[in-house]
Every structure is written in structure tokens, then in C-alpha cells.
PDB file of C-alpha atoms in Angstrom:
ATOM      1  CA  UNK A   1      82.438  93.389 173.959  1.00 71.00           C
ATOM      2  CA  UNK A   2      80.905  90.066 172.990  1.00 96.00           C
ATOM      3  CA  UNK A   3      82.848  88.053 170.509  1.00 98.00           C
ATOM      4  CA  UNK A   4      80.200  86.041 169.310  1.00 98.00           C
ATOM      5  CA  UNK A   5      77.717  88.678 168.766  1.00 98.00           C
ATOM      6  CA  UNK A   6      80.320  90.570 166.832  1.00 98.00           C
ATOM      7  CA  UNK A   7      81.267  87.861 165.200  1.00 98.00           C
ATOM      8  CA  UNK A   8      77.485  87.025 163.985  1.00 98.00           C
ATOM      9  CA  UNK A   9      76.662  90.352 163.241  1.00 98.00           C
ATOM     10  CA  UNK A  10      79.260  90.178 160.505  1.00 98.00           C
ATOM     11  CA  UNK A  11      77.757  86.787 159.347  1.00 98.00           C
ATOM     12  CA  UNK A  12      74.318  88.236 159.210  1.00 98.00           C
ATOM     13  CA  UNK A  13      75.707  91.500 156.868  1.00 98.00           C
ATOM     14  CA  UNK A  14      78.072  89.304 154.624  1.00 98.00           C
ATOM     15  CA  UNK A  15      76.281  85.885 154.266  1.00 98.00           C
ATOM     16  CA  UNK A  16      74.290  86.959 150.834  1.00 98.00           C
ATOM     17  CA  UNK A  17      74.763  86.422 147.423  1.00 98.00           C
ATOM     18  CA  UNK A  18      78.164  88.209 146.100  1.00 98.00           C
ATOM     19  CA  UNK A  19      79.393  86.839 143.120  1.00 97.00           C
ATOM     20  CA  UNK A  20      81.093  88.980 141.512  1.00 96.00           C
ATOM     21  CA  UNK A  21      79.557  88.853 138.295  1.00 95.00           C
ATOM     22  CA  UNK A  22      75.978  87.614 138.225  1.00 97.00           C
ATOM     23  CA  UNK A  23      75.274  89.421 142.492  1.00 98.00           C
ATOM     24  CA  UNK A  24      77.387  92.868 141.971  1.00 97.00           C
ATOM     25  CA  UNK A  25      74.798  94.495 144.630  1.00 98.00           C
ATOM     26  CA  UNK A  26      75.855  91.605 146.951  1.00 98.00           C
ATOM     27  CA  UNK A  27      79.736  91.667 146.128  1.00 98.00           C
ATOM     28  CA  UNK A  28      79.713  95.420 146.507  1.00 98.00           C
ATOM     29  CA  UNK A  29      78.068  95.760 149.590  1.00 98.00           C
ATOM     30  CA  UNK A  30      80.355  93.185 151.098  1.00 98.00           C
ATOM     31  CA  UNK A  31      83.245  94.864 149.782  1.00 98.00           C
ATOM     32  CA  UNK A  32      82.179  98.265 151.186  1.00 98.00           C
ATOM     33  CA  UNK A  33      80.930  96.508 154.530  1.00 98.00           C
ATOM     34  CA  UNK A  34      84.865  95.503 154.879  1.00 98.00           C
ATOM     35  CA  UNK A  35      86.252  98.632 153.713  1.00 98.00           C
ATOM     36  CA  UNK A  36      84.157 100.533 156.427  1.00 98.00           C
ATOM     37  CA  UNK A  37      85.387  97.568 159.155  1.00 98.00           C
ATOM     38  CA  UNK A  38      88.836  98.085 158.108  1.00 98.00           C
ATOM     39  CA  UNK A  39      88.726 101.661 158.253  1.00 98.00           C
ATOM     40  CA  UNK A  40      88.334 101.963 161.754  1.00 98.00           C
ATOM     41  CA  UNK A  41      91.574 100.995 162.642  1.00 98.00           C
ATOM     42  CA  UNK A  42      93.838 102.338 160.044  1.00 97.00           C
ATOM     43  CA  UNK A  43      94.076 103.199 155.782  1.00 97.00           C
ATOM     44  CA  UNK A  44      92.579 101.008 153.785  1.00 98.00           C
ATOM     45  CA  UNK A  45      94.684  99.929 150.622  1.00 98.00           C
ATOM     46  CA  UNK A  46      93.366  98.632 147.827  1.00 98.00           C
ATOM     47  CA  UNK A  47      95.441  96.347 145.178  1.00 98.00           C
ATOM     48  CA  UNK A  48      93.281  96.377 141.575  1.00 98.00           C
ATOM     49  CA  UNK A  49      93.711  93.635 139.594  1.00 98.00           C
ATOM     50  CA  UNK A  50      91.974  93.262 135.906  1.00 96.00           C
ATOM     51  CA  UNK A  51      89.970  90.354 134.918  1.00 96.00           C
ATOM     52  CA  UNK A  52      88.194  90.111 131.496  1.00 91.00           C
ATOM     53  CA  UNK A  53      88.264  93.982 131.539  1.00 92.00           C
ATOM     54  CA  UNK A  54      86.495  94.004 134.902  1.00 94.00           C
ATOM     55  CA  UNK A  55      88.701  95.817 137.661  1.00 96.00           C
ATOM     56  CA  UNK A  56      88.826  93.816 141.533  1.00 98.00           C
ATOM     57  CA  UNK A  57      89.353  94.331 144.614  1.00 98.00           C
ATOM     58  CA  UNK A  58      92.126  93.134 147.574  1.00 98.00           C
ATOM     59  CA  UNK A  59      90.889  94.990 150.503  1.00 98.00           C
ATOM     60  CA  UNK A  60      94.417  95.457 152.756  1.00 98.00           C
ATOM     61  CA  UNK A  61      95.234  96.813 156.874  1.00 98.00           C
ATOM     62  CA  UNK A  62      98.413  96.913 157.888  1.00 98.00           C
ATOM     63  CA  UNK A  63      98.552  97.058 161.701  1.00 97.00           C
ATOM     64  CA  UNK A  64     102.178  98.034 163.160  1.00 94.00           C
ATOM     65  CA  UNK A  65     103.560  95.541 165.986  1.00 94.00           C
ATOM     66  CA  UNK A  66     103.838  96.424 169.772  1.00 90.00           C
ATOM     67  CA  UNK A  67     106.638  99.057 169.895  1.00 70.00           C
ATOM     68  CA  UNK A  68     109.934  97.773 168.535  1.00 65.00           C
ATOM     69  CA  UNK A  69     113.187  99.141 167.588  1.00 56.00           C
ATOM     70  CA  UNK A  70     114.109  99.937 163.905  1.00 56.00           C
ATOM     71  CA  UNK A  71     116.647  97.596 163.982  1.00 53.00           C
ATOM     72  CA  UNK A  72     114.225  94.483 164.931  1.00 68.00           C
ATOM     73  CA  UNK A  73     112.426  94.956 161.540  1.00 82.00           C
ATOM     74  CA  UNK A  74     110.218  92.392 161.456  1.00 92.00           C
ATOM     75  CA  UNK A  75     108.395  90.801 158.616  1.00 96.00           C
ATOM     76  CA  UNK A  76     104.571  90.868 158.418  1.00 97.00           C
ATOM     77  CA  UNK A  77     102.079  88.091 159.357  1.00 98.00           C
ATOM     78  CA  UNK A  78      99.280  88.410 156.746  1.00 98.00           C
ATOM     79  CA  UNK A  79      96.165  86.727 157.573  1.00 98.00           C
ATOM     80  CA  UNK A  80      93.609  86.641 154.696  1.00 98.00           C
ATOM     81  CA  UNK A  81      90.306  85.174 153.983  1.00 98.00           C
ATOM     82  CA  UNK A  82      88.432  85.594 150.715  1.00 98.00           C
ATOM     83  CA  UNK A  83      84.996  87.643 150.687  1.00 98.00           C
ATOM     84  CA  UNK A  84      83.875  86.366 146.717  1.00 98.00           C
ATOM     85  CA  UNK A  85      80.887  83.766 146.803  1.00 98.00           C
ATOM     86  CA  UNK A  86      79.825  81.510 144.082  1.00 98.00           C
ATOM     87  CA  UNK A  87      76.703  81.775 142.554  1.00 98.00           C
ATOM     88  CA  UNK A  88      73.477  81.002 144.381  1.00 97.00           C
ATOM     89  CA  UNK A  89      74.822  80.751 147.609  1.00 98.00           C
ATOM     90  CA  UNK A  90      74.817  82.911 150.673  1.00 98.00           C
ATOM     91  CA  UNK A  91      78.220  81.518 151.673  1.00 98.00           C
ATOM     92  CA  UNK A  92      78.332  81.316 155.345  1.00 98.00           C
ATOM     93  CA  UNK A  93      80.680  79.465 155.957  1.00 98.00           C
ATOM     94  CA  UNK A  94      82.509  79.931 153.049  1.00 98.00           C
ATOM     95  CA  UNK A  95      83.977  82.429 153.510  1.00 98.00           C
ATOM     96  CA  UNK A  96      81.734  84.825 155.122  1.00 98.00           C
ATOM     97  CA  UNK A  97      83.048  82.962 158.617  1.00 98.00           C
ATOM     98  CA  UNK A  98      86.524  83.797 157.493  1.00 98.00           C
ATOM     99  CA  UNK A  99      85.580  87.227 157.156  1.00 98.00           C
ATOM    100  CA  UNK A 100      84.188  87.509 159.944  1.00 98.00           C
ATOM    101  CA  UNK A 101      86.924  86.283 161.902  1.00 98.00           C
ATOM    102  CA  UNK A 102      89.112  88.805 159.623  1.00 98.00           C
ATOM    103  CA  UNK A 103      87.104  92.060 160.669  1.00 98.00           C
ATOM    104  CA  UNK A 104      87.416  90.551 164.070  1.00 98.00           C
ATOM    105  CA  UNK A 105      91.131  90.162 164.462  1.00 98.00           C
ATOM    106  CA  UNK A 106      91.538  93.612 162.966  1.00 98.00           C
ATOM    107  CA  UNK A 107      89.799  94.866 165.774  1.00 98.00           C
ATOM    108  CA  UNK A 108      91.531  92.879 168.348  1.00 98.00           C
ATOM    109  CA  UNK A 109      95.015  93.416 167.253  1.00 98.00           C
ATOM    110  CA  UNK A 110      94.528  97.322 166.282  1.00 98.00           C
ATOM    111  CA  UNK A 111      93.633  97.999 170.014  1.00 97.00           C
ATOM    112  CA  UNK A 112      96.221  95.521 171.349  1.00 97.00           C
ATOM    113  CA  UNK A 113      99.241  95.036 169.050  1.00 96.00           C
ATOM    114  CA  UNK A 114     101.252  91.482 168.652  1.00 96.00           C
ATOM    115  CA  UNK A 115     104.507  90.746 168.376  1.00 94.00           C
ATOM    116  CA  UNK A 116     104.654  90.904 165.066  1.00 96.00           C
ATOM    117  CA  UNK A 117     103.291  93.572 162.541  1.00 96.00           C
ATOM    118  CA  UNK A 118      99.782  92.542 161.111  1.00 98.00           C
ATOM    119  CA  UNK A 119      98.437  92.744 157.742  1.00 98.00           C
ATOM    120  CA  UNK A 120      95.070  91.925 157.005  1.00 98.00           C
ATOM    121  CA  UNK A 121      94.092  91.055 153.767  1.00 99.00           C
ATOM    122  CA  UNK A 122      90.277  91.087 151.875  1.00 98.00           C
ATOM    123  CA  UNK A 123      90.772  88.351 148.313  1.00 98.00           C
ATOM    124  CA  UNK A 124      88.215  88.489 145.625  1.00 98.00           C
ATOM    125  CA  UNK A 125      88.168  86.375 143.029  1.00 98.00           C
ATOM    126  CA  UNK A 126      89.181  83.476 145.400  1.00 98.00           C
ATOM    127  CA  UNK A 127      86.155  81.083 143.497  1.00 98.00           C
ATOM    128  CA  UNK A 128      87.758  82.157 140.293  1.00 97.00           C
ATOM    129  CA  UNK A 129      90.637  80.038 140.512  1.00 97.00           C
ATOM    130  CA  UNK A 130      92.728  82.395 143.609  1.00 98.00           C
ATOM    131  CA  UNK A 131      92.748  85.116 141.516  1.00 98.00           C
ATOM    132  CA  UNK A 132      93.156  87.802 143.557  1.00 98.00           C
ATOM    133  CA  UNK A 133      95.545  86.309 146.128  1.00 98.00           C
ATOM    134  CA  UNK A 134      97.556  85.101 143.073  1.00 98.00           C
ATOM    135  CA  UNK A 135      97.794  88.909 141.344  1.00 98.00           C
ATOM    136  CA  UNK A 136      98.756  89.570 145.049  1.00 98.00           C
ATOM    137  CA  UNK A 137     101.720  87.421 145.710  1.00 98.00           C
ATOM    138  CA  UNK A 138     103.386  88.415 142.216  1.00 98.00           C
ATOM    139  CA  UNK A 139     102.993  92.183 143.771  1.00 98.00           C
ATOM    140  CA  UNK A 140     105.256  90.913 146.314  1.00 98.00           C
ATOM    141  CA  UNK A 141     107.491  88.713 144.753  1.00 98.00           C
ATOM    142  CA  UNK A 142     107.797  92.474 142.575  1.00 98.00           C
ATOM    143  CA  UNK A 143     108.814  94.114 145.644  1.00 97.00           C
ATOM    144  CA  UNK A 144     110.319  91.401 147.343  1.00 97.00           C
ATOM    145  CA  UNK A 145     108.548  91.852 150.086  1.00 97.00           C
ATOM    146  CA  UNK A 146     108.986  89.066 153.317  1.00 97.00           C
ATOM    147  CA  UNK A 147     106.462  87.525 155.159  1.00 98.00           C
ATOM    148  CA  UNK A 148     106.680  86.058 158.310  1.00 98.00           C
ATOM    149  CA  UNK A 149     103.704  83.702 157.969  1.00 98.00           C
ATOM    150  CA  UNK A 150     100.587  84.024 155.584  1.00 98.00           C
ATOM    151  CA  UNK A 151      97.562  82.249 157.416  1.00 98.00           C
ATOM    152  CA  UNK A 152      94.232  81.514 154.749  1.00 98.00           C
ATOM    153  CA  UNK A 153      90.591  81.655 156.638  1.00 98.00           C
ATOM    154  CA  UNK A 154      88.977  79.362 154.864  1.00 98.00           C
ATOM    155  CA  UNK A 155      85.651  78.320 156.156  1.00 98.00           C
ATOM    156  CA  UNK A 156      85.825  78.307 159.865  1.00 98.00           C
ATOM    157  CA  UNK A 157      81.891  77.982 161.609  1.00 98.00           C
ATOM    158  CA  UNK A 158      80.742  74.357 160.665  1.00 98.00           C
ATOM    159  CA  UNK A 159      80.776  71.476 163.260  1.00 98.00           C
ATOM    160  CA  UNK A 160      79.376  68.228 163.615  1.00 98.00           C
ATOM    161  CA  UNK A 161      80.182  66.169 166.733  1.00 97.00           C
ATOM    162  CA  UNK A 162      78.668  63.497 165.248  1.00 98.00           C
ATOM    163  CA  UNK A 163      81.044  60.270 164.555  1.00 97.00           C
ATOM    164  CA  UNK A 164      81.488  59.754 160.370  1.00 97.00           C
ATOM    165  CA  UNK A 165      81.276  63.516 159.729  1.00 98.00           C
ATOM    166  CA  UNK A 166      84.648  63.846 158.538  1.00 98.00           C
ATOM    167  CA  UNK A 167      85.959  62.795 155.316  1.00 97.00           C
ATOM    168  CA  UNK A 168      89.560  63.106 153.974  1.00 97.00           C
ATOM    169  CA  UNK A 169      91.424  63.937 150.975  1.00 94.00           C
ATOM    170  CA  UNK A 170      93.395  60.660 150.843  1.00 91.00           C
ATOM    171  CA  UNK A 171      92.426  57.447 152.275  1.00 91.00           C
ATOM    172  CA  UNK A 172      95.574  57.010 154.191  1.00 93.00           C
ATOM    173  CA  UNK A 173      94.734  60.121 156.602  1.00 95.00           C
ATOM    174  CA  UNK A 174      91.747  58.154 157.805  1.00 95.00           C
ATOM    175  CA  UNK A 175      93.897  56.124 159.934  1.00 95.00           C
ATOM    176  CA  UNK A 176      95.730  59.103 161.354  1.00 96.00           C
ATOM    177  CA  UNK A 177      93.078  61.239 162.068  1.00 97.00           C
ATOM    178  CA  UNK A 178      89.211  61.869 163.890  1.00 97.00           C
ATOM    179  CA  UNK A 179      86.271  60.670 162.235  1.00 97.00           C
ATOM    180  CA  UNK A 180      84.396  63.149 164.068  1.00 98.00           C
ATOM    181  CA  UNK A 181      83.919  66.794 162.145  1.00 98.00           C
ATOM    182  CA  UNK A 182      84.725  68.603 165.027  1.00 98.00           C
ATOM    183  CA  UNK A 183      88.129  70.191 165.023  1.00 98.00           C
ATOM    184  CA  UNK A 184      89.881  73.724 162.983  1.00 98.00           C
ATOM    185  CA  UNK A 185      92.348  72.067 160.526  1.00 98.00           C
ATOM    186  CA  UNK A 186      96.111  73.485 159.683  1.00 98.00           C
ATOM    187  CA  UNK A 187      97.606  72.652 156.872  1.00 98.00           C
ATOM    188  CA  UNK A 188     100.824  74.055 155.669  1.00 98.00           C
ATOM    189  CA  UNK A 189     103.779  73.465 153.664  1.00 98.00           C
ATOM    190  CA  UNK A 190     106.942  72.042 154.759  1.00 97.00           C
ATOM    191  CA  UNK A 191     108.474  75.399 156.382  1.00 97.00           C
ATOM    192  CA  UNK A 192     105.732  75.630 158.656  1.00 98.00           C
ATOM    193  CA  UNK A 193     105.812  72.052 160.293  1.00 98.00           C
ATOM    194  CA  UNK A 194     107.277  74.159 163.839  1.00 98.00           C
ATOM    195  CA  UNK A 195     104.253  77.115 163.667  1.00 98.00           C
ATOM    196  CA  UNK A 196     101.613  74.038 162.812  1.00 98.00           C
ATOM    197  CA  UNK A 197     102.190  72.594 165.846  1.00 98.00           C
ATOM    198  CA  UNK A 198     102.484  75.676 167.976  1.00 98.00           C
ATOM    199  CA  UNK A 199      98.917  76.816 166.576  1.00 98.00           C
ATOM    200  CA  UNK A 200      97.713  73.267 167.011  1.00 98.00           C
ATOM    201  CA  UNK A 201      98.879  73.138 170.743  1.00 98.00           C
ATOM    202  CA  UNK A 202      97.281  76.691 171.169  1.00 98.00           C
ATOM    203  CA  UNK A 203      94.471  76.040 169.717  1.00 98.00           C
ATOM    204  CA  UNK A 204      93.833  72.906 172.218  1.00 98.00           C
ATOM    205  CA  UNK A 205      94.980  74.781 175.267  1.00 97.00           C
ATOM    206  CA  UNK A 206      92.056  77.246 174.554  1.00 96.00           C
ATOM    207  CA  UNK A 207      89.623  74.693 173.906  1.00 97.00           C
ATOM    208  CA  UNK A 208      89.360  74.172 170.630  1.00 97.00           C
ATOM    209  CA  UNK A 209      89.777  70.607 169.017  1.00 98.00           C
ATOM    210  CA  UNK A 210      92.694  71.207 166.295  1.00 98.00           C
ATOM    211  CA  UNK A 211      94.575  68.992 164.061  1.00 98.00           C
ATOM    212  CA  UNK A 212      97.820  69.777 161.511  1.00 98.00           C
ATOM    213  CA  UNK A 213      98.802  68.371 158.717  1.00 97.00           C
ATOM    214  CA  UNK A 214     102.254  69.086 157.215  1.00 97.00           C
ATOM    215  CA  UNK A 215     102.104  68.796 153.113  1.00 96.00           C
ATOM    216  CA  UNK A 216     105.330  68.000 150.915  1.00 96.00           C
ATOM    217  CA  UNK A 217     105.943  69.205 147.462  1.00 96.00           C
ATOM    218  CA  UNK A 218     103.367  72.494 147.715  1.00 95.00           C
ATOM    219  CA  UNK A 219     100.590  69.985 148.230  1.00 95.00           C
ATOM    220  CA  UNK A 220     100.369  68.732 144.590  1.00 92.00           C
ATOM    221  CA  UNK A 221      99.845  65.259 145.635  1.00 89.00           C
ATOM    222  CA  UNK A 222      96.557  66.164 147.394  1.00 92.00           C
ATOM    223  CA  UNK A 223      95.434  68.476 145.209  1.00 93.00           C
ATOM    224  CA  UNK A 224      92.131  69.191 147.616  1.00 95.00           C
ATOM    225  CA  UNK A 225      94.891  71.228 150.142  1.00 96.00           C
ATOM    226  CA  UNK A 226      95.185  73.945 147.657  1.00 97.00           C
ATOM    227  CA  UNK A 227      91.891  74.664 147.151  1.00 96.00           C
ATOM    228  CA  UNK A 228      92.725  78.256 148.689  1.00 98.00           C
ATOM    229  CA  UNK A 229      94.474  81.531 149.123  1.00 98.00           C
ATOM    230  CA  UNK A 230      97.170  79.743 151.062  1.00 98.00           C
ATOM    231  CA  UNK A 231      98.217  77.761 147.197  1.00 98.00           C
ATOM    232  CA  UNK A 232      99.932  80.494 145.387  1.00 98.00           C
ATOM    233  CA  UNK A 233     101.856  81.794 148.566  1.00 98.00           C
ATOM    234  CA  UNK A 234     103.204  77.748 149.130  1.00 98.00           C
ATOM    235  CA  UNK A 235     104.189  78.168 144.944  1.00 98.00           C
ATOM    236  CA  UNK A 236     106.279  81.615 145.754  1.00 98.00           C
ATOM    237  CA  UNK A 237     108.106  79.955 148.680  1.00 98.00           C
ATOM    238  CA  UNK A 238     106.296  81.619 151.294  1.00 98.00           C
ATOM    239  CA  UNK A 239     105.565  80.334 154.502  1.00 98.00           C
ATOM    240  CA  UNK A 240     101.408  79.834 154.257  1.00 98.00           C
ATOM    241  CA  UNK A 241      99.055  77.795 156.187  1.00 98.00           C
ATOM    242  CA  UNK A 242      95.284  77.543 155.617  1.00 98.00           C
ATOM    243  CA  UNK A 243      93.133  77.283 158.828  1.00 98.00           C
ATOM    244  CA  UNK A 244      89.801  75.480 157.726  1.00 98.00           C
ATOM    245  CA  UNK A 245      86.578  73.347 158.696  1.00 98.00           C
ATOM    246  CA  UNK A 246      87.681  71.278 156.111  1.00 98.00           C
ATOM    247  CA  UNK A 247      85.172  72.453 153.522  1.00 98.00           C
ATOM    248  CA  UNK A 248      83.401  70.083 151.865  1.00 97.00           C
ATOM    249  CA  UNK A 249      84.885  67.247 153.654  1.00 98.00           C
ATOM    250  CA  UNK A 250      82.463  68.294 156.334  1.00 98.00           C
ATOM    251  CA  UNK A 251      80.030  70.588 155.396  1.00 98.00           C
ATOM    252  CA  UNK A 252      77.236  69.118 153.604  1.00 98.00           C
ATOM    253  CA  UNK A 253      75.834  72.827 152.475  1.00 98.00           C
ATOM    254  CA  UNK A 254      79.280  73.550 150.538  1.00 98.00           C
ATOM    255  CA  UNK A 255      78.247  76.169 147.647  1.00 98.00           C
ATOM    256  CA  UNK A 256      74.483  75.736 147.918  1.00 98.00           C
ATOM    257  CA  UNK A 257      71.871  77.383 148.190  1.00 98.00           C
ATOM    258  CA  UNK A 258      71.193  76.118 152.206  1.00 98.00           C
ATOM    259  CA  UNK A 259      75.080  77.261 152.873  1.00 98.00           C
ATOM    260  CA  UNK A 260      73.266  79.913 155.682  1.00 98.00           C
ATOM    261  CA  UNK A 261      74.249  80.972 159.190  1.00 98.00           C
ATOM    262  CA  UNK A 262      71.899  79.051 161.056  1.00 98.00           C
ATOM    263  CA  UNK A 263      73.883  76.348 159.917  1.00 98.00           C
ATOM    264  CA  UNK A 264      76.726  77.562 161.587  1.00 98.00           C
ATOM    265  CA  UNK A 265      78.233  76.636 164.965  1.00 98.00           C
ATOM    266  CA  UNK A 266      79.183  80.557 166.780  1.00 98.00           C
ATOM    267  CA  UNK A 267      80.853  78.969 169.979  1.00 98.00           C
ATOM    268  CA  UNK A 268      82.439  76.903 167.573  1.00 98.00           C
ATOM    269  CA  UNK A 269      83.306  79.730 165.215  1.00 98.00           C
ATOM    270  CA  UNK A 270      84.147  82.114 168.142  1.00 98.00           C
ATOM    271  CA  UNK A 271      86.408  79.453 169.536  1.00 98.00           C
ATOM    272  CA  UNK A 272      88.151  79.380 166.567  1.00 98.00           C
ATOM    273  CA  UNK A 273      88.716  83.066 166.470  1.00 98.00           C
ATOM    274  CA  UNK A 274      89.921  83.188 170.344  1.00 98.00           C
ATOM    275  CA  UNK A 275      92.754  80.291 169.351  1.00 98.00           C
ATOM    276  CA  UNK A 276      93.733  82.285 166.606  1.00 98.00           C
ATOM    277  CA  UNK A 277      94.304  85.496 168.365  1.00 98.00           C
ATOM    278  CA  UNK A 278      96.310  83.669 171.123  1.00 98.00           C
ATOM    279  CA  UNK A 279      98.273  81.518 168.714  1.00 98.00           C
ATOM    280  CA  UNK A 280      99.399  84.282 166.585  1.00 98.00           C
ATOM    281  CA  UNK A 281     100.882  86.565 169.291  1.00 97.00           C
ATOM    282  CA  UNK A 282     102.526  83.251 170.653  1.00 95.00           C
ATOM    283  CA  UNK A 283     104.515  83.403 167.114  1.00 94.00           C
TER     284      UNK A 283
END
């Protein structure tokens, strides 16, 4: 099976209009489109959360590891991306690419298991201020549920090998990192500082330009590194990383109208998704 042709026929079904208030058709079809992806490999749960009287959606798969004894036990890694757009947008890259890459790793690690046990997680509400991932992580905090490692897909497919394509956050990264917009980004807390570099180092051995960047104190200083599902997992004390393009650091079309596939890079994107797969079952 082609990756990349999987991976853009998901683009071309979720990269529409799908806010969740002013393009229901949009945000409903996307939700079913992942419900129906999801449940090919296993049950579909689905955590409701209420905003303004309006039930949402977390779309979840939990995939079990490669056989292991009861005694072994081991905690989840969740790997999320959210599937809300903001209004008048398509959202390509952000986060139909995450999606994508989502639906994708479902399918890979429901026919061949990882180490680990996988749980795949759908956010809505992400462009809301991380609604949904937030309503999430206080359902586990409830149950006191353990995570290995929660990885965020946000925005994965833009590119630009260009030299000045890549802004930062903070001046001071500038001197410690590529002007060139052509690399997947890690960026975790603290507790992750060993996994970053794994990934990073996994990601390269496949082929894909990566860089990591370790962030003190929940990443309050830099207030741009929270802009994601990853935020309210770093706030609970959870191991989280988000694995990004680097959003509007990079990609000119962030939340416009012109945010549309074409725009993406697929060997890029599906490069992305191949350094994933590997790094996670090197976890």
C-alpha cells in the first residue's frame, strides 16, 4: 500500500471547512470520516464534552501492544492530533496533515503492534482554546490513568527549502537553530529531554530533517510552544511532546483561506509519518 496516496486521500476528504460552529456539515463529515477510519481496526470511544450547551466530540482507538505478560503492564502512548478548523479555512496543514498521519498510524500499528499499547486520539475544539484535549486530561487525572508519552500532530505537510523560511519564537533560538523551513520540530517538556532526542535521531536516520527543543517551566516563557494539545498534558505532569512544521513560523497560509493541499509537501508529509512510526516502536 502506498503511504503517500493514503496519506493524500485523507487530505483531500478532511481539508474543508469544519468549524464547529459556523461549517457543522464540514465538522461532521470529518468527524464521521474518522470514526469510519478508526473503526476498522477496533471500537471507537467517544469522550463528550459540553460547550455553551453544544455537546463535542474526542474520537479515541486503543490498540493493545505486541503480546506481553500481565505483569509487564505497560502504560499507553497516546498520539493525538486535532480535526477542528477555524473559520474560512480548509486547514491542510493544520491539522488535516495531523489527521492524516493519525488515521495512518492507526492502520500501521493495528496490523503490526509496538512495544507499547497505542491510543489514538481525535480533539475537537483544539482552535477553541484546547478544549477538548483539556476536558480529556482531567478524565484522566479522574481515573488516574498513566501515560507513557502523549505525542500532539500539529501541522506536519509544509516545507520550504528555501533559506529565511523559518522564524522562531524567541530571538535567542535563531542562533541555535536552521534558517531553512525544512525540518519536523519536537518540543517537549523537561521529562522528555531522553525520548526528544531518540525521535530526533530517528527521525534523521530515516531521512527526515528534525530538530528538538527541550522547554522548562511547561513552556510559559515561550508562550508560542503551547499553542497545542500537547499544553494541558505538560500542566497535568504528563510526559507530552508536540511534533510540528512549526505553524506559522513557517507556513505563510496559517488559518487562511489558501491553507489547501496543493500547498502541501506529501514526501515531506509522508516522511514525517515513516519517522514517526519507526521512532515510536524504538520507545
Amino acid at each position: 500500500m502506498d503511504l503517500k496516496k493514503q496519506l493524500e486521500t485523507h487530505l483531500h476528504q478532511i481539508a474543508r471547512e469544519r468549524d464547529p460552529y459556523l461549517a457543522t456539515a464540514g465538522h461532521f463529515f470529518v468527524q464521521e470520516y474518522i470514526r469510519a477510519s478508526f473503526s476498522q481496526w477496533g471500537s471507537v470511544e467517544i469522550h463528550t464534552f459540553n460547550v455553551n450547551n453544544k455537546l463535542h466530540e474526542n474520537l479515541i482507538l486503543n490498540l493493545p501492544s505486541v503480546a506481553q505478560t500481565e505483569k509487564d503492564n505497560l502504560s499507553p502512548i497516546l498520539i493525538a492530533a486535532h480535526y477542528d478548523g477555524v473559520p474560512g479555512s480548509p486547514g491542510a496543514d493544520d491539522n488535516a496533515s495531523g489527521v492524516a498521519v493519525l488515521l495512518e498510524l492507526a492502520r500501521i500499528f493495528a496490523k503490526q503492534p509496538a512495544k507499547y499499547p497505542i491510543r489514538l486520539v481525535a480533539f475537537d475544539m483544539e482552535e477553541a482554546g484546547l478544549l477538548g484535549s483539556q476536558e480529556y486530561v482531567n478524565q484522566l487525572l479522574r481515573e488516574k490513568q498513566k501515560l507513557r508519552l502523549m505525542l500532539s500532530l500539529e501541522m506536519l505537510g509544509y516545507c520550504n527549502s528555501n533559506p529565511g523560511t523559518q522564524e522562531y519564537p524567541a530571538p535567542i533560538l535563531k542562533r541555535f537553530y536552521p534558517d531553512t523551513g525544512d525540518f519536523i520540530a519536537l518540543i517537549g517538556n523537561l521529562k522528555t529531554i531522553r525520548d526528544l532526542m531518540r525521535l530526533r535521531n530517528i527521525f534523521r536516520i530515516s531521512g527526515s530533517k528534525s530538530e528538538f527543543l527541550p522547554v522548562p517551566n511547561n513552556g510559559k516563557v515561550v508562550p508560542a510552544v503551547r499553542r497545542s494539545d500537547h499544553a494541558p498534558f505538560w500542566d497535568a505532569g504528563y510526559k507530552a511532546m508536540m511534533v510540528t512544521d512549526t505553524s506559522f513560523l513557517r507556513n505563510p497560509h496559517y488559518h487562511k483561506s489558501s491553507d489547501r493541499v496543493e500547498t502541501l509537501d506529501l514526501d515531506f508529509l509522508t516522511g514525517v509519518c515513516r519517522g514517526l512510526e519507526k521512532g515510536i516502536r524504538e520507545l
